[in-house]
Coordinates of C-alpha atoms and ligand atoms in Angstrom, one line a residue:
M198 CA 0.0 -0.1 0.1
K199 CA 1.3 3.4 -0.8
I200 CA 0.9 5.6 2.3
E201 CA -1.0 8.8 0.8
R202 CA -2.0 10.9 4.2
I203 CA -0.6 11.4 7.8
E204 CA -2.6 13.3 10.5
M205 CA -1.2 14.1 13.9
H206 CA -3.8 15.2 16.3
Q207 CA -2.8 16.9 19.9
L208 CA -5.4 16.1 22.4
S209 CA -6.6 16.4 25.8
L210 CA -8.9 14.6 27.8
Q211 CA -9.7 15.2 31.9
Y212 CA -9.6 11.6 33.5
V213 CA -12.7 10.5 35.5
F214 CA -10.2 10.9 39.1
P215 CA -6.9 12.0 39.2
F216 CA -3.7 9.4 39.0
E217 CA -0.9 10.1 41.3
T218 CA 2.2 7.9 40.8
S219 CA 5.9 8.2 42.7
F220 CA 6.7 10.7 39.8
G221 CA 3.4 12.8 40.6
R222 CA -0.4 13.5 39.8
E223 CA -1.8 14.1 36.6
T224 CA -5.6 15.0 36.1
Q225 CA -5.6 14.9 32.4
R226 CA -4.3 13.2 29.5
E227 CA -2.5 15.0 26.7
F228 CA -1.5 12.8 23.7
I229 CA -1.2 12.6 20.1
L230 CA -3.3 10.5 17.9
V231 CA -2.1 9.5 14.1
A232 CA -4.1 8.2 11.5
V233 CA -2.7 6.9 8.4
S234 CA -4.0 6.5 5.0
A235 CA -3.7 4.4 2.0
D236 CA -6.3 2.8 -0.6
G237 CA -8.9 4.7 1.0
V238 CA -8.4 3.0 4.1
T239 CA -7.3 4.8 7.6
G240 CA -5.5 3.2 10.4
W241 CA -5.1 4.6 13.9
G242 CA -2.5 5.0 16.8
E243 CA -2.6 6.3 19.8
C244 CA 1.4 7.8 21.1
V245 CA 1.3 7.4 24.8
A246 CA 4.1 9.8 25.6
G247 CA 3.0 12.2 28.4
A248 CA 3.1 15.9 29.1
G249 CA 6.2 15.9 30.9
P250 CA 9.5 13.5 30.8
W251 CA 8.5 11.9 34.2
Y252 CA 7.6 8.0 33.3
A253 CA 10.2 8.6 30.0
Y254 CA 12.0 11.6 28.7
E255 CA 9.5 11.5 25.8
T256 CA 6.8 14.0 26.2
V257 CA 4.0 15.2 23.7
G258 CA 6.3 17.7 22.3
T259 CA 9.4 15.6 21.5
A260 CA 7.1 13.1 19.6
W261 CA 5.6 15.7 18.0
H262 CA 8.9 17.1 17.0
V263 CA 9.9 13.4 16.0
L264 CA 6.9 12.4 14.2
E265 CA 6.7 15.7 12.2
S266 CA 10.2 16.1 11.5
F267 CA 11.6 12.8 10.9
L268 CA 9.1 9.6 11.1
A269 CA 6.0 11.1 9.0
P270 CA 8.0 12.1 6.3
A271 CA 10.0 9.3 6.5
L272 CA 6.7 7.2 5.7
M273 CA 4.8 9.6 3.5
G274 CA 4.6 8.4 -0.2
K275 CA 6.4 5.2 0.8
Q276 CA 5.1 1.9 -0.5
I277 CA 4.4 -0.6 2.5
E278 CA 3.7 -4.3 2.3
E279 CA 3.7 -5.4 5.7
P280 CA 3.7 -3.1 9.1
A281 CA 7.0 -4.7 10.4
E282 CA 9.0 -3.4 7.5
I283 CA 8.6 0.1 9.1
V284 CA 10.8 -0.9 11.9
G285 CA 13.9 -1.1 9.4
R286 CA 12.8 2.5 7.9
F287 CA 12.5 4.0 11.7
D288 CA 15.5 2.2 12.8
R289 CA 18.0 5.6 12.0
V290 CA 15.9 7.3 15.0
R291 CA 17.6 6.7 18.3
G292 CA 15.0 6.0 21.0
H293 CA 12.0 7.6 20.5
A294 CA 10.1 4.5 21.2
M295 CA 6.8 6.1 21.7
A296 CA 6.9 8.3 18.6
R297 CA 7.9 5.3 16.5
A298 CA 5.3 2.8 18.2
C299 CA 2.0 4.9 17.5
L300 CA 3.0 5.3 13.6
E301 CA 3.3 1.4 13.6
N302 CA 0.8 1.0 15.1
A303 CA -1.3 3.1 13.0
L304 CA -0.2 1.1 10.0
W305 CA -1.0 -2.7 11.8
D306 CA -4.6 -1.0 12.1
L307 CA -4.1 -0.2 8.3
F308 CA -3.3 -3.0 7.4
A309 CA -5.7 -5.2 9.0
R310 CA -8.4 -3.2 8.0
A311 CA -7.7 -3.1 4.3
R312 CA -7.4 -7.0 4.6
E313 CA -10.6 -7.1 6.6
E314 CA -9.3 -9.0 9.6
S315 CA -9.0 -7.9 12.8
L316 CA -6.0 -7.0 14.9
V317 CA -5.6 -9.6 17.2
E318 CA -5.9 -12.2 13.9
M319 CA -3.0 -10.4 12.4
L320 CA -0.8 -10.6 15.4
G321 CA -1.7 -14.5 15.8
G322 CA -3.6 -14.2 19.0
A323 CA -6.5 -16.7 19.8
R324 CA -8.1 -15.8 23.0
K325 CA -11.4 -14.2 23.1
R326 CA -11.1 -12.5 26.4
V327 CA -8.5 -11.3 28.4
A328 CA -7.6 -11.0 32.3
V329 CA -7.4 -7.4 33.6
G330 CA -6.6 -5.5 36.8
V331 CA -6.8 -1.8 37.8
S332 CA -3.7 0.5 38.9
V333 CA -4.5 2.3 42.2
G334 CA -2.8 5.4 42.3
I335 CA -1.2 6.9 45.7
E336 CA -4.1 9.0 47.5
A337 CA -4.0 11.8 49.9
T338 CA -4.7 9.7 53.3
L339 CA -4.9 5.5 53.7
D340 CA -8.6 5.6 54.0
A341 CA -8.7 7.6 50.7
L342 CA -6.9 4.5 49.0
L343 CA -8.9 1.8 51.2
E344 CA -11.9 3.6 49.5
R345 CA -10.9 3.5 46.0
V346 CA -9.9 -0.4 46.6
A347 CA -13.0 -1.3 47.5
L348 CA -14.9 0.5 44.8
H349 CA -12.6 -1.4 42.1
V350 CA -13.1 -4.6 43.8
D351 CA -17.0 -3.9 44.0
E352 CA -16.5 -3.8 40.2
G353 CA -15.2 -6.9 39.9
Y354 CA -11.5 -6.3 39.3
E355 CA -9.4 -9.6 40.9
R356 CA -6.3 -8.1 40.5
V357 CA -5.0 -4.6 41.9
K358 CA -2.0 -2.9 41.7
L359 CA -0.6 -0.1 44.1
K360 CA 1.7 2.5 43.4
I361 CA 3.9 2.8 45.9
K362 CA 6.9 5.2 47.1
P363 CA 8.6 5.6 50.4
G364 CA 6.3 6.7 53.3
W365 CA 3.6 5.1 51.1
D366 CA 4.6 1.3 51.0
A367 CA 4.2 -1.4 53.5
K368 CA 1.7 0.0 55.8
V369 CA -0.4 0.5 52.7
V370 CA 0.1 -2.9 51.4
R371 CA -0.7 -4.3 55.0
A372 CA -4.1 -2.4 55.3
V373 CA -4.9 -3.4 51.9
R374 CA -4.0 -7.2 52.5
E375 CA -6.0 -7.0 55.6
L376 CA -9.2 -6.4 54.1
W377 CA -8.3 -8.6 51.1
P378 CA -7.1 -11.6 52.5
D379 CA -7.0 -13.2 49.0
L380 CA -7.1 -10.5 46.1
S381 CA -4.3 -10.7 43.4
L382 CA -2.2 -7.9 44.3
Q383 CA 1.4 -6.4 42.8
V384 CA 2.9 -2.8 43.6
D385 CA 4.3 -0.6 41.3
A386 CA 7.3 1.7 42.7
N387 CA 8.1 4.0 39.1
S388 CA 12.0 3.7 40.2
A389 CA 11.5 5.5 43.4
Y390 CA 13.7 3.3 45.3
Q391 CA 17.6 2.1 45.6
L392 CA 19.2 -1.0 46.2
D393 CA 19.7 0.6 50.0
D394 CA 16.3 0.4 50.7
V395 CA 16.0 -3.8 50.7
A396 CA 14.9 -3.9 53.9
I397 CA 11.5 -2.6 52.5
F398 CA 11.2 -5.1 50.0
H399 CA 11.8 -7.9 52.7
E400 CA 8.6 -6.4 54.3
L401 CA 6.8 -6.7 51.1
D402 CA 7.9 -10.3 50.5
E403 CA 5.4 -11.3 53.6
F404 CA 2.3 -10.1 51.5
D405 CA 2.2 -12.5 49.0
L406 CA 2.6 -10.0 46.3
L407 CA 2.4 -11.0 42.8
L408 CA 5.0 -8.8 41.8
I409 CA 7.1 -5.9 42.7
E410 CA 7.3 -3.7 39.6
Q411 CA 10.4 -1.4 38.5
P412 CA 11.6 -0.7 42.1
L413 CA 14.8 0.9 41.0
H414 CA 16.5 3.4 38.6
Y415 CA 14.6 3.4 35.5
E416 CA 17.5 2.6 33.5
D417 CA 19.0 -0.4 35.7
I418 CA 19.2 -3.8 35.3
V419 CA 22.4 -4.5 37.6
D420 CA 20.9 -3.4 40.7
H421 CA 17.8 -5.0 39.9
A422 CA 19.8 -8.4 39.6
K423 CA 21.2 -7.9 43.0
L424 CA 17.8 -6.9 44.5
Q425 CA 16.3 -9.8 43.0
A426 CA 18.6 -12.4 44.3
Q427 CA 17.6 -11.0 47.9
V428 CA 14.3 -11.2 47.8
R429 CA 11.1 -13.7 46.9
T430 CA 9.1 -11.7 45.0
P431 CA 9.3 -11.5 41.8
I432 CA 10.7 -8.6 40.4
C433 CA 9.2 -7.2 37.3
L434 CA 10.8 -4.3 35.1
D435 CA 8.9 -1.9 33.4
E436 CA 10.9 1.5 32.7
S437 CA 14.4 -0.6 32.0
I438 CA 12.8 -2.4 28.8
H439 CA 13.1 -0.5 25.8
S440 CA 13.5 -3.2 22.9
P441 CA 13.9 -7.2 22.8
D442 CA 17.8 -6.4 23.2
H443 CA 16.9 -5.0 26.6
A444 CA 14.5 -8.0 27.7
R445 CA 17.2 -10.6 26.6
W446 CA 19.9 -8.7 28.9
A447 CA 17.6 -8.5 31.8
L448 CA 16.7 -11.9 31.3
D449 CA 20.3 -13.1 30.9
I450 CA 21.5 -11.6 34.3
D451 CA 18.4 -12.6 36.0
A452 CA 17.4 -9.1 36.8
C453 CA 13.7 -10.1 36.9
K454 CA 11.4 -12.8 36.8
I455 CA 8.2 -10.7 34.9
I456 CA 8.2 -8.2 32.1
N457 CA 5.7 -5.6 31.9
I458 CA 5.2 -5.0 28.2
K459 CA 3.9 -1.9 27.2
V460 CA 3.6 -1.0 23.0
G461 CA 4.7 2.6 23.7
R462 CA 7.4 2.0 25.5
V463 CA 9.5 -0.8 23.3
G464 CA 8.3 1.1 20.2
G465 CA 5.8 -0.8 18.5
L466 CA 3.8 -3.9 18.3
T467 CA 6.9 -6.0 16.1
A468 CA 9.0 -5.3 19.0
A469 CA 6.0 -6.2 21.7
R470 CA 5.5 -9.5 20.0
Q471 CA 9.2 -10.6 20.0
I472 CA 9.5 -9.6 23.9
H473 CA 6.8 -11.7 24.3
D474 CA 8.4 -14.6 22.0
L475 CA 11.7 -14.3 23.7
C476 CA 10.1 -14.8 27.4
A477 CA 7.9 -17.5 26.1
E478 CA 10.9 -19.4 25.1
R479 CA 12.6 -18.5 28.4
G480 CA 9.7 -19.5 30.1
V481 CA 9.1 -16.0 31.9
P482 CA 5.7 -14.9 32.2
V483 CA 4.6 -11.6 30.7
W484 CA 1.5 -8.9 31.2
C485 CA 0.8 -6.0 29.5
G486 CA 1.1 -2.3 31.2
G487 CA -0.9 0.4 30.3
M488 CA -0.5 4.1 29.6
M489 CA -3.8 5.7 30.9
E490 CA -4.9 5.2 26.8
T491 CA -8.2 6.0 25.4
N492 CA -9.9 3.4 23.6
V493 CA -7.6 3.1 20.6
G494 CA -4.6 2.4 22.4
R495 CA -6.5 0.4 24.6
A496 CA -7.6 -2.0 21.9
V497 CA -4.1 -2.1 20.9
N498 CA -3.6 -3.6 24.2
V499 CA -6.2 -5.9 24.4
A500 CA -5.1 -7.5 21.0
L501 CA -2.0 -7.8 22.0
A502 CA -2.7 -9.5 25.4
A503 CA -4.1 -12.1 23.5
L504 CA -1.3 -13.9 22.7
P505 CA -0.1 -17.3 24.5
N506 CA 2.1 -15.7 27.2
F507 CA 0.5 -12.8 28.6
T508 CA -0.3 -15.0 31.6
L509 CA -0.6 -12.2 34.0
P510 CA -3.5 -10.0 34.1
G511 CA -3.0 -6.6 32.3
D512 CA -3.1 -3.1 33.1
I513 CA -6.2 -2.7 31.1
S514 CA -8.9 -1.6 32.8
A515 CA -12.5 -0.9 31.5
S516 CA -12.8 2.3 29.5
A517 CA -15.0 3.8 32.5
R518 CA -11.8 3.9 34.9
Y519 CA -10.4 6.7 32.4
F520 CA -12.3 9.1 30.8
H521 CA -16.0 10.3 31.0
Q522 CA -16.0 10.3 27.0
D523 CA -13.6 8.6 25.0
I524 CA -12.7 10.1 21.7
A525 CA -13.0 6.1 20.3
G526 CA -15.4 3.6 20.7
P527 CA -17.2 1.1 21.4
D528 CA -16.2 1.3 25.1
F529 CA -14.4 -1.8 27.0
V530 CA -16.7 -3.0 29.9
L531 CA -15.5 -5.2 32.2
N532 CA -16.9 -9.0 32.3
P533 CA -17.8 -10.6 35.4
D534 CA -14.5 -12.7 35.4
S535 CA -12.4 -9.5 35.6
T536 CA -11.9 -9.8 32.1
L537 CA -12.7 -7.7 28.7
D538 CA -13.5 -8.8 25.1
V539 CA -10.7 -9.0 22.7
P540 CA -12.6 -6.6 19.8
V541 CA -13.5 -8.7 16.6
G542 CA -14.3 -5.9 14.4
S543 CA -11.8 -5.3 11.4
G544 CA -8.3 -3.7 12.6
N545 CA -8.3 -2.5 16.1
G546 CA -12.1 -3.0 16.0
M547 CA -12.3 1.1 17.2
T548 CA -14.4 4.0 15.5
V549 CA -12.6 7.3 16.3
D550 CA -15.4 9.8 16.8
M551 CA -14.2 12.9 14.7
E552 CA -16.3 15.3 16.2
R553 CA -15.0 14.3 19.9
V554 CA -11.4 14.5 18.6
A555 CA -12.1 18.1 17.0
A556 CA -13.7 19.3 20.3
V557 CA -10.5 18.4 22.4
R558 CA -8.0 19.0 19.7
S559 CA -5.4 21.8 20.2
A560 CA -3.1 21.2 17.2
L561 CA -3.4 19.5 14.1
R562 CA -0.6 18.4 11.2
V563 CA -1.4 17.0 8.1
F564 CA 0.7 15.6 5.3
S565 CA -0.7 14.8 1.7
W566 CA 1.0 13.1 -1.2
Ligands
OSB851 O1 4.1 2.6 35.6 O2 2.7 1.2 34.9 C1 3.1 2.3 35.1 C2 0.6 4.9 34.1 C3 1.1 6.2 33.5 C4 2.7 5.8 33.5 C5 3.3 4.7 33.9 C6 2.3 3.5 34.6 C7 0.7 3.9 34.4 C8 0.0 2.6 34.9 C9 -1.2 3.1 34.3 O3 0.0 2.2 36.1 C10 -2.0 1.5 34.3 C11 -3.4 1.9 33.2 O4 -2.9 2.3 32.1 O5 -4.1 1.6 33.7
MG852 MG1 4.7 0.6 35.9

């Protein structure tokens, strides 16, 4: 297919409730949505870079720059036969995985739609439903946190992830564990600790957690390997894994026992599937992380999580957990068994609401051939 048109939309949506992690609190999601068209078909991709360089160095601003100045021009007018081809074309750009990923994901959607196939079929996933959980942010008080967890447990989530940071860790986990002894529970530190804090991780070892996510430095694997050797609970890496090579390096030195795969962080669906395959070969479970996406990004996550080695519940909650009104639909609704249905429609299964996009848009850039 010859790529004839690329649109970049900068959008902003208010969260249903603020989300706080060890790197800060946010009340709205700013993001870029891209549309790639060829032969009268359009595919969509969501860029998961955020407003500031907190989770990763990429931001909406850097992604916009890299997309506009380098990636979109490299794709415009090109004849492409497979979405994976783009990986080679984008190789010259070092880093900027989130910018690369949104265009690659738009191509997957475009090709799937052109072939009248679903994204999950194109990826080779077989599940009709995927197990999911909910990521619970840091709250002002322990009571507020317990209320929030109760709300999500009542909604039907069978797995909860608690965001932790120094001063908001063992006592919070203990309180949640006491109220919900059988809940599948895990924690995410977003790099808020150092190896010297090992005593806290020994304390966390008591609570039968599924995993401890990214406790140490966001680029580290060496200290994580030292920590994993000293704790029982599996360590899961998020921020430190940017590519299939990073996954291999981490597994080679036993820096973790589990990997959180985020499509944006690793540069697209091709790399995400490669990490899935590598982990499957090594007997290492993976799960699908989330970046507070709209339904466009969520549809990609759900399709990816339908691959066989995604054996732990993903951070892919129902649409209602994120925004009052999404920019695409249909919404994802939680099934009573804490799963989401995998879309079966053509492409990612989503229809973008162009009126809604226009209403929440702050910038638009169009390339046409
Ligand atoms: O570390 O997993 C993370 C959101 C933004 C940045 C980093 C993270 C998260 C989440 C959100 O935990 C999970 C979700 O999208 O539901
Ligand atoms: Mg994380």
